[in-house]
Every structure is written in structure tokens, then in C-alpha cells.
Coordinates of C-alpha atoms and ligand atoms in Angstrom, one line a residue:
M1 CA 0.0 0.0 0.0
A2 CA 1.4 3.4 -1.0
T3 CA 2.0 6.1 1.6
T4 CA 1.4 9.8 1.6
K5 CA 5.1 10.1 1.2
D6 CA 4.9 8.2 -2.1
L7 CA 2.1 10.6 -3.1
A8 CA 4.2 13.6 -2.2
N9 CA 7.2 12.3 -4.1
L10 CA 5.0 11.6 -7.2
I11 CA 3.7 15.1 -7.2
F12 CA 7.0 16.8 -6.4
P13 CA 9.7 14.6 -7.7
N14 CA 12.2 17.4 -7.9
I15 CA 11.8 18.8 -4.4
N16 CA 14.6 17.5 -2.3
Q17 CA 14.9 20.2 0.3
T18 CA 12.9 20.2 3.6
I19 CA 11.3 22.9 5.6
E20 CA 14.3 22.7 8.0
D21 CA 16.5 23.5 5.0
L22 CA 14.4 26.6 4.4
E23 CA 14.5 27.6 8.0
K24 CA 18.3 27.6 7.8
K25 CA 18.4 29.4 4.5
Y26 CA 16.1 32.1 5.9
P27 CA 17.2 32.5 9.5
K28 CA 15.5 34.8 12.0
R29 CA 16.4 38.4 11.4
N30 CA 18.9 40.0 13.7
L31 CA 17.0 43.1 14.8
P32 CA 16.6 45.0 18.1
N33 CA 13.7 44.2 20.4
G34 CA 10.5 45.8 19.2
A35 CA 11.7 46.3 15.6
M36 CA 8.9 45.6 13.2
V37 CA 9.2 43.9 9.9
T38 CA 6.4 45.0 7.7
R39 CA 5.8 44.7 4.0
F40 CA 3.7 45.9 1.1
A41 CA 2.6 43.1 -1.1
P42 CA 1.0 44.5 -4.3
S43 CA -0.3 42.5 -7.2
P44 CA 0.9 43.8 -10.5
T45 CA -2.6 44.6 -11.8
G46 CA -1.8 47.9 -13.4
F47 CA -2.5 50.7 -11.0
L48 CA -1.7 51.8 -7.5
H49 CA -4.9 52.3 -5.5
T50 CA -5.0 55.2 -3.1
G51 CA -5.9 52.7 -0.3
S52 CA -2.8 50.7 -1.2
L53 CA -0.6 53.8 -1.0
F54 CA -2.1 54.5 2.4
T55 CA -1.4 50.9 3.6
S56 CA 2.2 50.9 2.2
L57 CA 3.1 54.4 3.6
V58 CA 1.8 53.5 7.0
S59 CA 3.4 50.0 7.0
A60 CA 6.7 51.6 6.0
R61 CA 6.5 54.1 8.8
F62 CA 5.9 51.4 11.4
A63 CA 9.0 49.6 10.3
K64 CA 11.1 52.7 10.1
Q65 CA 10.0 54.3 13.4
S66 CA 10.8 51.0 15.2
G67 CA 14.2 50.5 13.5
G68 CA 12.9 47.5 11.6
V69 CA 12.6 46.6 7.9
F70 CA 10.0 47.4 5.3
Y71 CA 10.1 45.3 2.2
I72 CA 8.1 44.8 -1.0
R73 CA 6.9 41.5 -2.3
L74 CA 5.3 41.2 -5.7
E75 CA 2.3 39.0 -5.5
D76 CA 2.0 37.9 -9.1
T77 CA 0.3 34.6 -8.8
D78 CA -2.9 35.7 -10.5
T79 CA -1.6 35.6 -14.0
K80 CA -5.0 36.4 -15.5
R81 CA -5.1 39.8 -13.8
E82 CA -1.4 40.7 -14.3
I83 CA -0.5 43.7 -16.5
E84 CA 3.0 43.6 -17.9
G85 CA 5.4 46.1 -16.4
S86 CA 3.0 47.3 -13.8
G87 CA 5.2 46.0 -10.9
E88 CA 7.9 48.4 -11.8
S89 CA 5.5 51.3 -12.3
L90 CA 4.0 50.6 -8.9
L91 CA 7.4 51.0 -7.4
K92 CA 8.0 54.3 -9.2
Q93 CA 4.7 55.7 -7.9
L94 CA 5.4 54.6 -4.4
A95 CA 8.8 56.3 -4.6
V96 CA 7.2 59.6 -5.5
F97 CA 5.4 59.4 -2.2
D98 CA 8.5 58.5 -0.2
V99 CA 7.6 54.8 0.2
I100 CA 11.0 53.3 -0.4
P101 CA 11.6 49.7 0.6
D102 CA 14.6 48.7 2.6
E103 CA 14.5 45.3 0.9
G104 CA 12.6 43.3 -1.7
Y105 CA 11.4 43.6 -5.2
L106 CA 12.6 46.6 -7.1
S107 CA 12.1 45.6 -10.7
D108 CA 11.8 42.4 -12.7
T109 CA 15.5 42.1 -12.8
K110 CA 16.5 43.7 -9.5
E111 CA 15.9 43.0 -5.9
I112 CA 17.7 43.4 -2.7
G113 CA 17.8 41.4 0.5
A114 CA 18.6 38.0 1.8
Y115 CA 15.0 36.7 2.0
G116 CA 14.2 36.6 -1.6
P117 CA 13.1 35.9 -4.3
Y118 CA 10.6 38.6 -3.6
K119 CA 8.5 37.9 -6.6
Q120 CA 6.1 35.1 -5.9
S121 CA 6.3 33.5 -9.3
N122 CA 9.9 32.8 -8.6
R123 CA 9.2 31.1 -5.2
S124 CA 7.7 27.9 -6.5
E125 CA 10.3 25.8 -4.9
I126 CA 9.6 27.2 -1.5
Y127 CA 5.8 26.7 -1.8
N128 CA 6.3 23.2 -3.2
T129 CA 8.5 22.2 -0.4
V130 CA 5.9 23.2 2.2
I131 CA 3.1 21.6 0.2
K132 CA 5.1 18.4 -0.1
Y133 CA 5.4 18.3 3.6
L134 CA 1.7 18.9 4.1
I135 CA 0.9 16.0 1.8
E136 CA 3.3 13.8 3.7
I137 CA 1.6 14.5 7.0
G138 CA -1.8 14.1 5.4
R139 CA -2.8 17.7 5.6
A140 CA -2.9 18.4 1.9
Y141 CA -4.2 16.3 -0.9
P142 CA -4.8 16.3 -4.7
C143 CA -8.4 17.2 -5.6
F144 CA -9.7 16.0 -8.9
A145 CA -13.1 17.7 -8.8
S146 CA -14.3 18.9 -12.2
Q147 CA -16.3 22.0 -12.8
E148 CA -19.4 19.9 -13.1
E149 CA -18.8 18.1 -9.8
L150 CA -18.3 21.5 -8.0
A151 CA -21.5 22.9 -9.6
E152 CA -23.4 19.8 -8.5
L153 CA -22.0 20.3 -5.0
R154 CA -23.1 23.9 -4.9
K155 CA -26.6 22.9 -6.0
K156 CA -26.9 20.3 -3.4
Q157 CA -25.8 22.7 -0.6
E158 CA -28.2 25.3 -1.8
A159 CA -31.1 22.9 -1.8
L160 CA -30.2 21.8 1.8
K161 CA -29.5 25.4 2.8
E162 CA -26.1 24.3 3.9
I163 CA -23.0 26.6 4.1
P164 CA -21.5 26.6 0.6
G165 CA -18.0 25.5 -0.1
Y166 CA -15.6 22.5 -0.1
Y167 CA -15.4 21.2 3.4
G168 CA -16.1 18.2 5.6
K169 CA -18.4 15.7 4.1
Y170 CA -18.7 17.9 0.9
A171 CA -15.0 17.7 0.3
I172 CA -15.3 14.9 -2.2
Y173 CA -11.7 14.1 -2.6
R174 CA -10.3 14.6 0.9
N175 CA -10.7 10.9 1.7
L176 CA -9.6 9.4 -1.5
S177 CA -7.1 6.7 -0.9
V178 CA -3.5 7.4 -1.6
D179 CA -3.5 4.5 -4.1
E180 CA -6.4 5.9 -6.0
A181 CA -4.9 9.3 -6.0
I182 CA -1.6 8.0 -7.3
E183 CA -3.5 6.0 -10.0
R184 CA -5.4 9.1 -11.2
I185 CA -2.3 11.2 -11.3
K186 CA -0.4 8.6 -13.3
K187 CA -3.4 8.5 -15.7
G188 CA -2.9 12.2 -16.2
D189 CA -6.1 13.4 -14.6
P190 CA -6.0 17.1 -13.9
Y191 CA -5.9 18.2 -10.2
I192 CA -5.2 20.9 -7.8
I193 CA -3.9 20.7 -4.2
R194 CA -6.1 21.4 -1.3
F195 CA -5.4 21.9 2.4
K196 CA -7.2 19.5 4.6
S197 CA -8.8 21.6 7.3
M198 CA -9.5 20.2 10.8
G199 CA -11.5 23.2 11.8
D200 CA -15.2 23.3 12.6
H201 CA -17.5 26.2 11.8
N202 CA -19.3 25.7 15.1
N203 CA -16.2 26.7 16.9
K204 CA -14.3 29.9 17.4
V205 CA -10.7 30.9 17.1
A206 CA -9.5 33.7 19.3
F207 CA -7.2 36.3 18.0
H208 CA -5.7 39.7 18.8
D209 CA -5.6 42.2 16.0
E210 CA -3.2 45.1 16.6
I211 CA -5.9 47.7 15.6
R212 CA -9.1 45.9 16.4
G213 CA -8.1 44.3 19.7
D214 CA -9.4 40.8 20.7
L215 CA -11.5 39.1 18.2
E216 CA -13.4 35.8 18.1
L217 CA -13.8 34.5 14.6
T218 CA -15.5 31.4 13.3
Q219 CA -13.0 28.7 12.7
N220 CA -12.1 27.8 9.1
D221 CA -13.3 24.4 8.0
Q222 CA -12.9 24.9 4.2
D223 CA -10.4 22.7 2.3
I224 CA -9.1 25.7 0.5
V225 CA -7.0 25.4 -2.7
I226 CA -3.4 26.0 -2.0
L227 CA -1.9 25.1 -5.4
K228 CA -3.8 26.0 -8.6
S229 CA -3.7 24.0 -11.8
D230 CA -1.2 26.4 -13.2
G231 CA 1.3 25.3 -10.5
L232 CA 1.1 28.6 -8.7
P233 CA -0.1 29.0 -5.1
T234 CA -3.2 30.9 -4.0
Y235 CA -2.8 34.1 -1.9
H236 CA -3.7 32.3 1.4
F237 CA -0.9 29.8 1.0
A238 CA 1.7 32.1 -0.4
H239 CA 1.1 34.5 2.4
L240 CA 1.8 31.8 4.9
C241 CA 5.1 30.8 3.4
D242 CA 6.3 34.3 2.5
D243 CA 5.5 36.0 5.8
H244 CA 7.0 33.1 7.6
F245 CA 10.2 32.8 5.8
M246 CA 10.6 36.5 5.3
H247 CA 10.0 37.0 9.0
T248 CA 7.3 39.6 8.8
T249 CA 6.5 40.5 12.4
V250 CA 3.2 42.4 11.6
V251 CA 1.1 41.7 8.6
T252 CA -0.4 45.0 7.8
R253 CA -3.1 44.7 5.2
G254 CA -6.6 45.9 4.2
E255 CA -9.5 44.9 6.4
E256 CA -10.9 43.0 3.4
W257 CA -8.6 40.2 4.5
L258 CA -10.1 39.8 7.9
P259 CA -12.7 37.2 6.9
S260 CA -10.0 34.9 5.6
L261 CA -7.8 35.3 8.7
P262 CA -9.1 32.0 10.2
I263 CA -7.7 30.2 7.2
H264 CA -4.3 31.8 7.7
L265 CA -4.3 31.1 11.4
E266 CA -5.1 27.4 10.8
L267 CA -2.3 27.2 8.2
F268 CA 0.3 28.7 10.6
D269 CA -0.8 26.5 13.4
T270 CA -0.8 23.3 11.3
L271 CA 2.8 23.9 10.3
G272 CA 3.9 24.9 13.8
F273 CA 5.0 28.3 12.4
E274 CA 4.7 31.2 14.8
R275 CA 1.7 33.3 13.9
P276 CA 2.7 36.8 12.9
K277 CA 0.9 39.7 14.4
Y278 CA -1.8 41.2 12.2
A279 CA -3.1 44.7 11.8
H280 CA -6.0 45.0 9.5
F281 CA -6.1 48.6 8.2
P282 CA -9.4 50.4 7.6
V283 CA -10.6 50.7 4.0
I284 CA -10.7 54.1 2.5
M285 CA -14.2 55.3 2.3
K286 CA -16.0 58.2 0.6
V287 CA -19.2 60.0 1.5
E288 CA -21.6 60.3 -1.3
D289 CA -25.1 61.6 -0.9
G290 CA -24.8 61.2 2.8
N291 CA -23.8 57.5 2.5
R292 CA -20.4 56.0 3.1
R293 CA -19.0 53.7 0.5
K294 CA -15.6 52.3 -0.5
L295 CA -13.4 54.4 -2.7
S296 CA -14.0 52.8 -6.0
K297 CA -11.7 52.4 -8.9
R298 CA -14.6 52.5 -11.3
K299 CA -16.4 55.6 -9.9
D300 CA -13.7 57.7 -8.3
A301 CA -10.8 59.2 -10.1
E302 CA -9.1 59.7 -6.8
A303 CA -9.1 56.0 -6.1
A304 CA -5.9 55.8 -8.3
C305 CA -2.7 57.3 -7.1
S306 CA -2.0 58.4 -10.6
Y307 CA -4.7 61.0 -10.1
F308 CA -2.7 62.8 -7.5
L309 CA 0.5 62.5 -9.6
E310 CA -1.2 63.9 -12.7
K311 CA -2.8 66.8 -10.8
G312 CA 0.5 67.4 -9.1
Y313 CA -0.5 67.3 -5.4
P314 CA 2.8 67.8 -3.6
K315 CA 4.0 64.7 -1.9
Y316 CA 4.5 66.5 1.4
G317 CA 0.9 67.6 1.4
F318 CA -0.5 64.3 0.3
I319 CA 1.6 62.3 2.7
E320 CA 0.5 64.5 5.6
Y321 CA -3.1 64.0 4.6
L322 CA -2.6 60.2 4.7
L323 CA -1.1 60.5 8.1
T324 CA -4.1 62.5 9.3
I325 CA -6.3 59.6 8.3
A326 CA -3.9 57.1 9.7
N327 CA -3.9 58.4 13.3
S328 CA -6.6 60.6 14.8
N329 CA -4.0 62.5 16.9
Y330 CA -1.7 63.4 14.0
E331 CA -3.2 66.8 13.2
A332 CA -3.1 68.1 16.7
W333 CA 0.5 66.9 17.0
R334 CA 1.3 68.6 13.7
N335 CA -0.1 71.9 14.7
E336 CA 2.1 71.9 17.8
N337 CA 5.2 70.8 15.8
L338 CA 5.2 72.7 12.6
D339 CA 9.0 72.9 12.6
K340 CA 9.4 69.1 12.7
S341 CA 9.2 66.5 9.9
P342 CA 5.9 64.6 9.7
Y343 CA 8.0 61.5 10.1
D344 CA 8.9 62.6 13.7
F345 CA 5.3 61.7 14.6
K346 CA 5.1 58.2 16.1
L347 CA 2.3 56.3 14.6
S348 CA 0.4 53.9 16.7
F349 CA -2.1 51.1 15.9
D350 CA -4.5 52.0 18.6
K351 CA -5.1 55.5 17.1
M352 CA -6.3 54.0 13.9
S353 CA -9.9 54.2 13.0
L354 CA -11.9 51.0 13.0
D355 CA -14.8 51.9 10.8
G356 CA -13.2 53.0 7.6
A357 CA -11.0 56.0 7.0
L358 CA -12.9 58.8 5.3
F359 CA -11.3 60.2 2.2
D360 CA -11.8 63.9 1.8
L361 CA -10.4 65.6 -1.2
E362 CA -11.1 69.0 0.1
K363 CA -8.9 68.3 3.1
V364 CA -6.2 67.0 0.8
E365 CA -6.5 70.4 -0.9
S366 CA -6.4 72.5 2.2
I367 CA -3.4 70.6 3.7
S368 CA -1.5 70.8 0.5
K369 CA -2.3 74.5 0.1
E370 CA -1.1 75.2 3.6
R371 CA 2.2 73.3 3.1
M372 CA 2.9 74.6 -0.3
A373 CA 2.6 78.1 0.9
Y374 CA 5.6 77.6 3.1
R375 CA 7.9 76.2 0.4
K376 CA 10.8 78.4 -0.7
A377 CA 10.2 79.7 -4.2
S378 CA 13.4 78.0 -5.5
D379 CA 12.3 74.7 -4.1
L380 CA 8.8 75.1 -5.4
E381 CA 10.2 75.9 -8.8
K382 CA 12.1 72.6 -8.9
E383 CA 9.1 70.7 -7.9
V384 CA 6.8 72.4 -10.4
E385 CA 9.4 71.9 -13.1
S386 CA 9.8 68.2 -12.5
W387 CA 6.0 67.8 -12.4
A388 CA 5.5 69.8 -15.6
K389 CA 8.2 67.8 -17.4
E390 CA 5.9 64.8 -17.1
Y391 CA 2.4 66.3 -17.2
D392 CA 2.4 69.7 -18.8
T393 CA 4.9 70.2 -21.7
N394 CA 3.7 73.6 -22.5
F395 CA 4.3 74.9 -19.0
Y396 CA 7.5 73.0 -18.8
N397 CA 8.9 74.7 -21.9
K398 CA 8.1 78.1 -20.4
I399 CA 9.6 77.2 -17.1
V400 CA 12.9 76.1 -18.5
S401 CA 13.1 79.0 -21.0
N402 CA 13.5 81.3 -17.9
R403 CA 13.7 79.7 -14.5
E404 CA 14.4 83.0 -12.7
F405 CA 11.2 84.4 -14.1
I406 CA 9.0 81.7 -12.8
T407 CA 10.8 81.6 -9.5
E408 CA 10.1 85.3 -9.1
I409 CA 6.5 84.7 -10.0
L410 CA 6.2 81.9 -7.5
N411 CA 7.8 84.1 -4.9
I412 CA 5.0 86.6 -4.9
E413 CA 3.9 87.0 -1.3
R414 CA 5.9 83.9 -0.3
E415 CA 8.8 83.5 2.1
K416 CA 7.1 85.7 4.7
D417 CA 5.2 85.3 7.9
N418 CA 1.8 85.0 6.4
P419 CA 2.3 83.7 2.9
R420 CA -0.4 83.6 0.3
K421 CA -2.2 80.3 -0.1
D422 CA -3.0 80.2 -3.8
Y423 CA -1.9 76.8 -4.9
A424 CA -3.0 73.3 -3.7
K425 CA -1.3 71.5 -6.5
Y426 CA 1.2 72.1 -9.3
S427 CA -1.6 72.1 -11.9
D428 CA -3.2 75.1 -10.1
I429 CA -0.2 77.3 -10.9
Y430 CA -0.2 77.8 -14.7
P431 CA -3.8 78.9 -15.0
I432 CA -3.1 81.6 -12.4
V433 CA 0.3 82.8 -13.8
S434 CA 0.0 82.1 -17.5
F435 CA -0.7 85.8 -18.3
F436 CA 2.9 86.6 -17.4
Y437 CA 4.0 85.0 -20.6
D438 CA 3.7 87.2 -23.6
D439 CA 2.3 84.7 -26.0
V440 CA -0.6 84.0 -23.6
F441 CA -1.2 87.7 -22.9
N442 CA -1.1 88.5 -26.7
S443 CA -3.7 85.8 -27.4
I444 CA -6.2 87.4 -25.1
D445 CA -9.2 89.0 -26.9
K446 CA -8.7 92.6 -25.8
N447 CA -12.1 93.7 -27.2
S448 CA -14.0 91.4 -24.9
L449 CA -12.6 92.3 -21.5
D450 CA -15.1 92.8 -18.8
W451 CA -14.9 96.5 -17.7
T452 CA -18.0 96.4 -15.5
I453 CA -17.5 97.4 -11.8
M454 CA -19.6 96.8 -8.8
K455 CA -22.5 99.2 -8.2
S456 CA -24.0 97.5 -5.2
K457 CA -24.0 94.0 -3.8
G458 CA -24.9 91.8 -6.8
E459 CA -25.3 94.7 -9.2
L460 CA -22.8 95.8 -11.7
R461 CA -22.4 99.1 -13.7
D462 CA -20.6 100.1 -16.7
V463 CA -17.6 102.3 -16.5
D464 CA -16.8 105.3 -18.6
K465 CA -13.8 104.1 -20.7
K466 CA -12.7 107.7 -21.5
I467 CA -12.1 108.3 -17.8
V468 CA -10.3 104.9 -17.4
K469 CA -8.0 105.9 -20.3
E470 CA -7.3 109.3 -18.7
L471 CA -6.7 107.6 -15.3
L472 CA -4.3 105.0 -16.7
T473 CA -2.5 107.5 -18.8
E474 CA -1.8 109.6 -15.7
Y475 CA -0.9 106.4 -13.8
M476 CA 1.8 105.7 -16.4
S477 CA 3.1 109.3 -16.3
T478 CA 3.6 109.1 -12.6
Y479 CA 4.5 105.3 -12.5
N480 CA 6.6 104.3 -9.6
V481 CA 6.9 100.8 -8.1
D482 CA 10.3 101.4 -6.5
V483 CA 8.5 102.4 -3.3
D484 CA 7.0 100.0 -0.8
E485 CA 3.6 98.4 -1.5
E486 CA 1.8 100.7 0.9
T487 CA 3.2 103.9 -0.6
W488 CA 2.4 102.6 -4.1
F489 CA -1.2 102.0 -3.1
N490 CA -1.5 105.3 -1.3
N491 CA -0.4 107.0 -4.5
L492 CA -2.9 105.0 -6.5
K493 CA -5.6 106.0 -4.0
E494 CA -4.7 109.7 -4.5
L495 CA -4.8 109.4 -8.2
A496 CA -8.0 107.5 -8.2
S497 CA -9.8 110.0 -6.0
K498 CA -8.8 112.7 -8.5
Y499 CA -10.9 110.8 -11.0
N500 CA -13.7 110.4 -8.5
F501 CA -12.9 106.8 -7.6
T502 CA -13.5 107.0 -3.9
A503 CA -11.7 105.3 -1.0
D504 CA -14.8 105.9 1.2
R505 CA -16.7 102.6 1.0
K506 CA -19.6 103.8 3.1
A507 CA -20.2 106.8 0.9
Y508 CA -20.1 104.7 -2.2
K509 CA -22.5 102.2 -0.7
A510 CA -24.9 105.0 0.1
N511 CA -24.7 106.8 -3.3
P512 CA -22.7 104.8 -5.8
M513 CA -23.7 107.1 -8.7
D514 CA -22.1 110.1 -7.0
F515 CA -18.8 108.4 -7.9
N516 CA -17.1 106.9 -11.0
G517 CA -16.2 103.9 -8.8
Q518 CA -13.9 103.0 -5.9
V519 CA -10.2 102.9 -5.5
G520 CA -10.2 99.1 -5.8
D521 CA -11.7 99.5 -9.2
A522 CA -8.7 101.5 -10.3
A523 CA -6.4 98.7 -9.2
G524 CA -8.8 96.4 -11.1
F525 CA -8.2 98.3 -14.3
I526 CA -4.5 97.8 -13.9
R527 CA -5.1 94.1 -13.4
L528 CA -7.3 93.9 -16.4
C529 CA -4.7 95.6 -18.6
L530 CA -1.8 93.5 -17.4
A531 CA -3.5 90.1 -17.1
G532 CA -6.7 90.4 -19.1
R533 CA -8.6 89.4 -16.0
K534 CA -9.8 90.7 -12.7
N535 CA -8.1 88.2 -10.4
T536 CA -4.4 88.0 -10.3
P537 CA -1.7 87.6 -7.8
N538 CA -0.8 90.8 -6.0
I539 CA -0.7 93.4 -8.7
Y540 CA 2.1 95.5 -7.1
Y541 CA 4.4 92.5 -7.5
V542 CA 3.1 91.6 -10.9
Q543 CA 4.2 95.0 -12.1
K544 CA 7.6 94.7 -10.5
I545 CA 8.2 91.4 -12.2
L546 CA 6.9 92.5 -15.6
G547 CA 9.0 95.6 -15.5
K548 CA 8.0 99.1 -16.5
N549 CA 8.3 98.6 -20.3
K550 CA 6.1 95.6 -20.4
V551 CA 3.6 97.2 -18.0
F552 CA 3.3 100.3 -20.3
E553 CA 3.2 98.1 -23.4
R554 CA 0.4 96.1 -22.0
I555 CA -1.6 99.0 -20.7
N556 CA -1.2 100.9 -24.0
S557 CA -2.2 97.8 -26.0
I558 CA -5.5 97.9 -24.2
I559 CA -6.4 101.6 -23.9
E560 CA -5.5 102.3 -27.5
K561 CA -8.6 100.3 -28.4
F562 CA -10.9 102.6 -26.4
Ligands
LIG601 N1 -1.6 40.9 -2.8 C1 -2.5 41.2 -1.8 C2 -3.4 42.4 -2.2 O1 -3.0 43.0 -3.1 C3 -1.7 41.5 -0.5 C4 -2.5 41.4 0.7 C5 -1.5 41.4 1.9 O2 -0.9 42.5 2.1 O3 -1.2 40.4 2.5 O4 -4.4 42.6 -1.6

């Protein structure tokens, strides 16, 4: 009579190593007490989900703040969903947001670390070694069930209102004799390998999740597939082997994995491998019409990290946003420690939310705006340039044609105590500053500028262009921006009042038609002439940057049409 050992040898004739050999090859890591080994384990399915960036950033921080190791493992066992080259592009996107592994998969030809290979499709020998052992001890077996047999099973369970799946008495092939199994394999019958569960769904398994605390979950009793017909392992089984031999101390992953945790615990226990700790991270949610739902790749552009890259959210803003949703006390800490790096904050599992982290694009904007305002102009120039190089060629060409010019523009009301908060992302910049560039200014339709001014709240009035022309002509003849901003404005006020544009708001409000307009309107005319629109960055600085000649040229090009 054949033994399970014979069966194991028949299935894996080329596996000569044992689990002990693997333990020796991948010894315990030599790390200080409390150091965490975490990982990010993406599947190369083509895009980096915002939720995955969140998970990876936070996982990396836990490892780094504890003096541990953060590594990347490419989970490419689902060949149907794989998109060529996406592993490498994931790594590039992660790097933009500072998620840099200490170890692991870097590209299809490059990895670092002593615990590899870090790409699952290259780890078959490891998986097969463990499966071979499981077969030998009678805890894994070949299953020959056809699609028809499985469909039949499902129907039967439905009719009897039984829990669906492949387990216990419904696990048709779990008690097949070794001789029969050998015979069918020799005959060439197709099969997969299943784990033989000893669990019972009437029983519970106790577990402590780092975020969720003590949990009681229903035991696994399913004979899950561990090796598929393509020779690759399933997630559940690969996770067991990889996190064991790579010595992950805390498995940090999305809460969608919580329901399958009992499978993983049974696998670890069966093999006598020490269970890792687990921290199941909250899913990223969104509020829509008052209801919460998962951020969805199909419905929400912001579900893909590429969205933030394309729009040009600065990494320091976006990372901070992710930290605010990671730990409820981050923001308060940040406000007290503005001079520190966000990475000086110590993340903790017990400050993570349990019921889904709410994604709030407005908050991403406001944090980014706040942080961007405090960048030095020269740093911001570099950031914008490298963003534009990839995402806005037109702007990029303008930037590199004169870097000092854009730096000066970016420096308007920056590098001071209360800087202006105009930009939340790099793509906000060009629409606001494009008028500085002559080709853009020249393409403005000068005949259709809006010369109306405010009469009263919500009501506009036309302005007498003859007066505007006189005012601006005199403005040019007394032009002086070599004084401080206040003096410049006081001079403008004086000039404006000469033309009956009042500085007295109350008087204007009471009797607007007694005046030609208000002082602010005069500044508005200068704006309109220099930029072709009423909203611009501080016009005093705009003039300084454009220079007198250009200021005159632009004003003249407009008033000559009156
Ligand atoms: N490849 C799995 C995923 O993308 C990884 C889950 C885990 O981190 O264990 O969801």
C-alpha cells in the first residue's frame, strides 16, 4: 500500500529540500527588540490604489520608526489579472510618495535582501517544499473535482440550505485513498492541491488584531485550494510561506482580508509556524449623498494614485493627509510641531480608526495649500518643473526657458510670515500665472474684456472708458513701483480720487452714482490691462516682475482700443 510520502514524491519529484533547510536558509532576522518587519505586497494589476498607498506608507512608517525593515513583495500569482510592467511602475509611484523599501522587489531584474526571491512567481520551490510536507503529513491532498462536480455540490448545498464550499463531508476528494490518488495522477487526470482543514465552523478561534483588539472568529473548515492547476499557489498559502520565511512581524493589510484570517491562522498552526501579528487597516471610504462607500476604482478618479500625480499634489501635502487619516491625533501633533518633519510623529495602531477612513479631497487640498505656501520659491520651482516635465509640456517649456522668471512669480507673497495660499497642487499654478507669458497675454481677446464694476452687492455698472483711459495715462506718467507696497497703493488712491474713484466705502455704498467707482476699481483696471482678467496675484508685485516697459506696453495695447 502506497503512503502519503509516495504521493508527495510523485507530485513533487524534484523537491529534495525540507522545511528545515528553508529555516536555515532564511534565519531569524537580527533586529533589536520591538523592531517591526512589515511589508507591502501589491499585485501587478496595473495601478496603485490610493488605499494601497495608504497601507504601504503606514506600513513603511511602522517599520522605520521602530528600527525595523520594510520590504516589498510582488504578488504575481494571479496571471490572469497581471499587467505587464506594472510591478515596476508601482514602485515608481510609491517612490514619488516616499515609500522606499529597505528590501525586496525593485524591478523584474532587480531585488535586494537575503530573504528573496521577492516575486512570488519565482518562489515555487519554497511553496512546493511546504506543500510536499503537508501532503506527507496528510494535511494536503490532490483534488480531482471537475467544474461539473463542483457545480453539483453547490446545487446540493443550496437545496439543503447548507454553508457553501468545499469542506467536511462535501470535500469529495479529501478521503480518496492514496493508491487511488496515485493512479489518477499517473493516468494524467488534472488536479489541484487542497489543504485538509481540521476546523469546525461551530467553533471559534480567538485572535488579537493590533488595531481591532481581541476578536473571536469562526474557525475555518474549508479545504481551500493551495496550489492551482497552473502550478502557482493561492494568496492564502503564499502569504503563509512568505510572511513566515521573510520573518514579517506584523502583517499590515486591508481589512478585506479579515474574513479569511481563520484560514491563515489554521495554516500557521498546522505547520507549527509562529503566527505573525496582524493589523487590518481600515478601508478608505468616501461619503456620497450622505452615505459611506468604499473608494472605487470605477467611480472615483481619486481611487488611483496616478490621479494625485497627474494633478500634481505635492507629496509633502498628500503624505500628511494620509497621516491624518492614519492616526486621529496626528493633526493636533502637527499643529504643535510645525517645525518638525511629519516623520517625527510616532504612529500607533491604537489610534487608527476601525470603521473605515474617510477620504476627503477638500482636506487634501487644504493641507496641500497650507504646506505649499511655506515652500521656498526656489524649491517650489524645482518641484513644479519636474511635475510639468511629465504632465504639462507647454508649461515645462516656459519654465525652462527662464527659470528665474517663474521663480520670481512663485515668490509673490511667499517667504514671509503669512504667505499667500494660492496653490494646492502644481496644476493650479499655470492657469493663475500664464498671463505673465507674452504669447498668452497676446492671445487674449482685448475687445471682450469685462470692464464692469460693482454698483452695489450683486449689481454691476458700466464704467466710462474715457475716464479709465485718462486715469491709466496719468498712472503711467507718474508710474513708480520702486516704493514699498503701501506707498504705491496710497499714490494710487490719491490718483484714483482725482478721477472720482473713492476710498470711502460707506459713501459709495450710500450713493454709488455720485462716484465713478472705488479705489479698488482703479487697481482692477491695472489688473485687467496686465493680465486680461480681474483676479491676479498681488498686482504691485506683478508690475515689479513684468517691469516698466512691459507694463506700459500692455496698458497701451488695451487703452488704445478705447
Ligand atoms: N496581494 C494582496 C493584495 O494586493 C496583498 C495582501 C497582503 O498584504 O497580504 O491585496
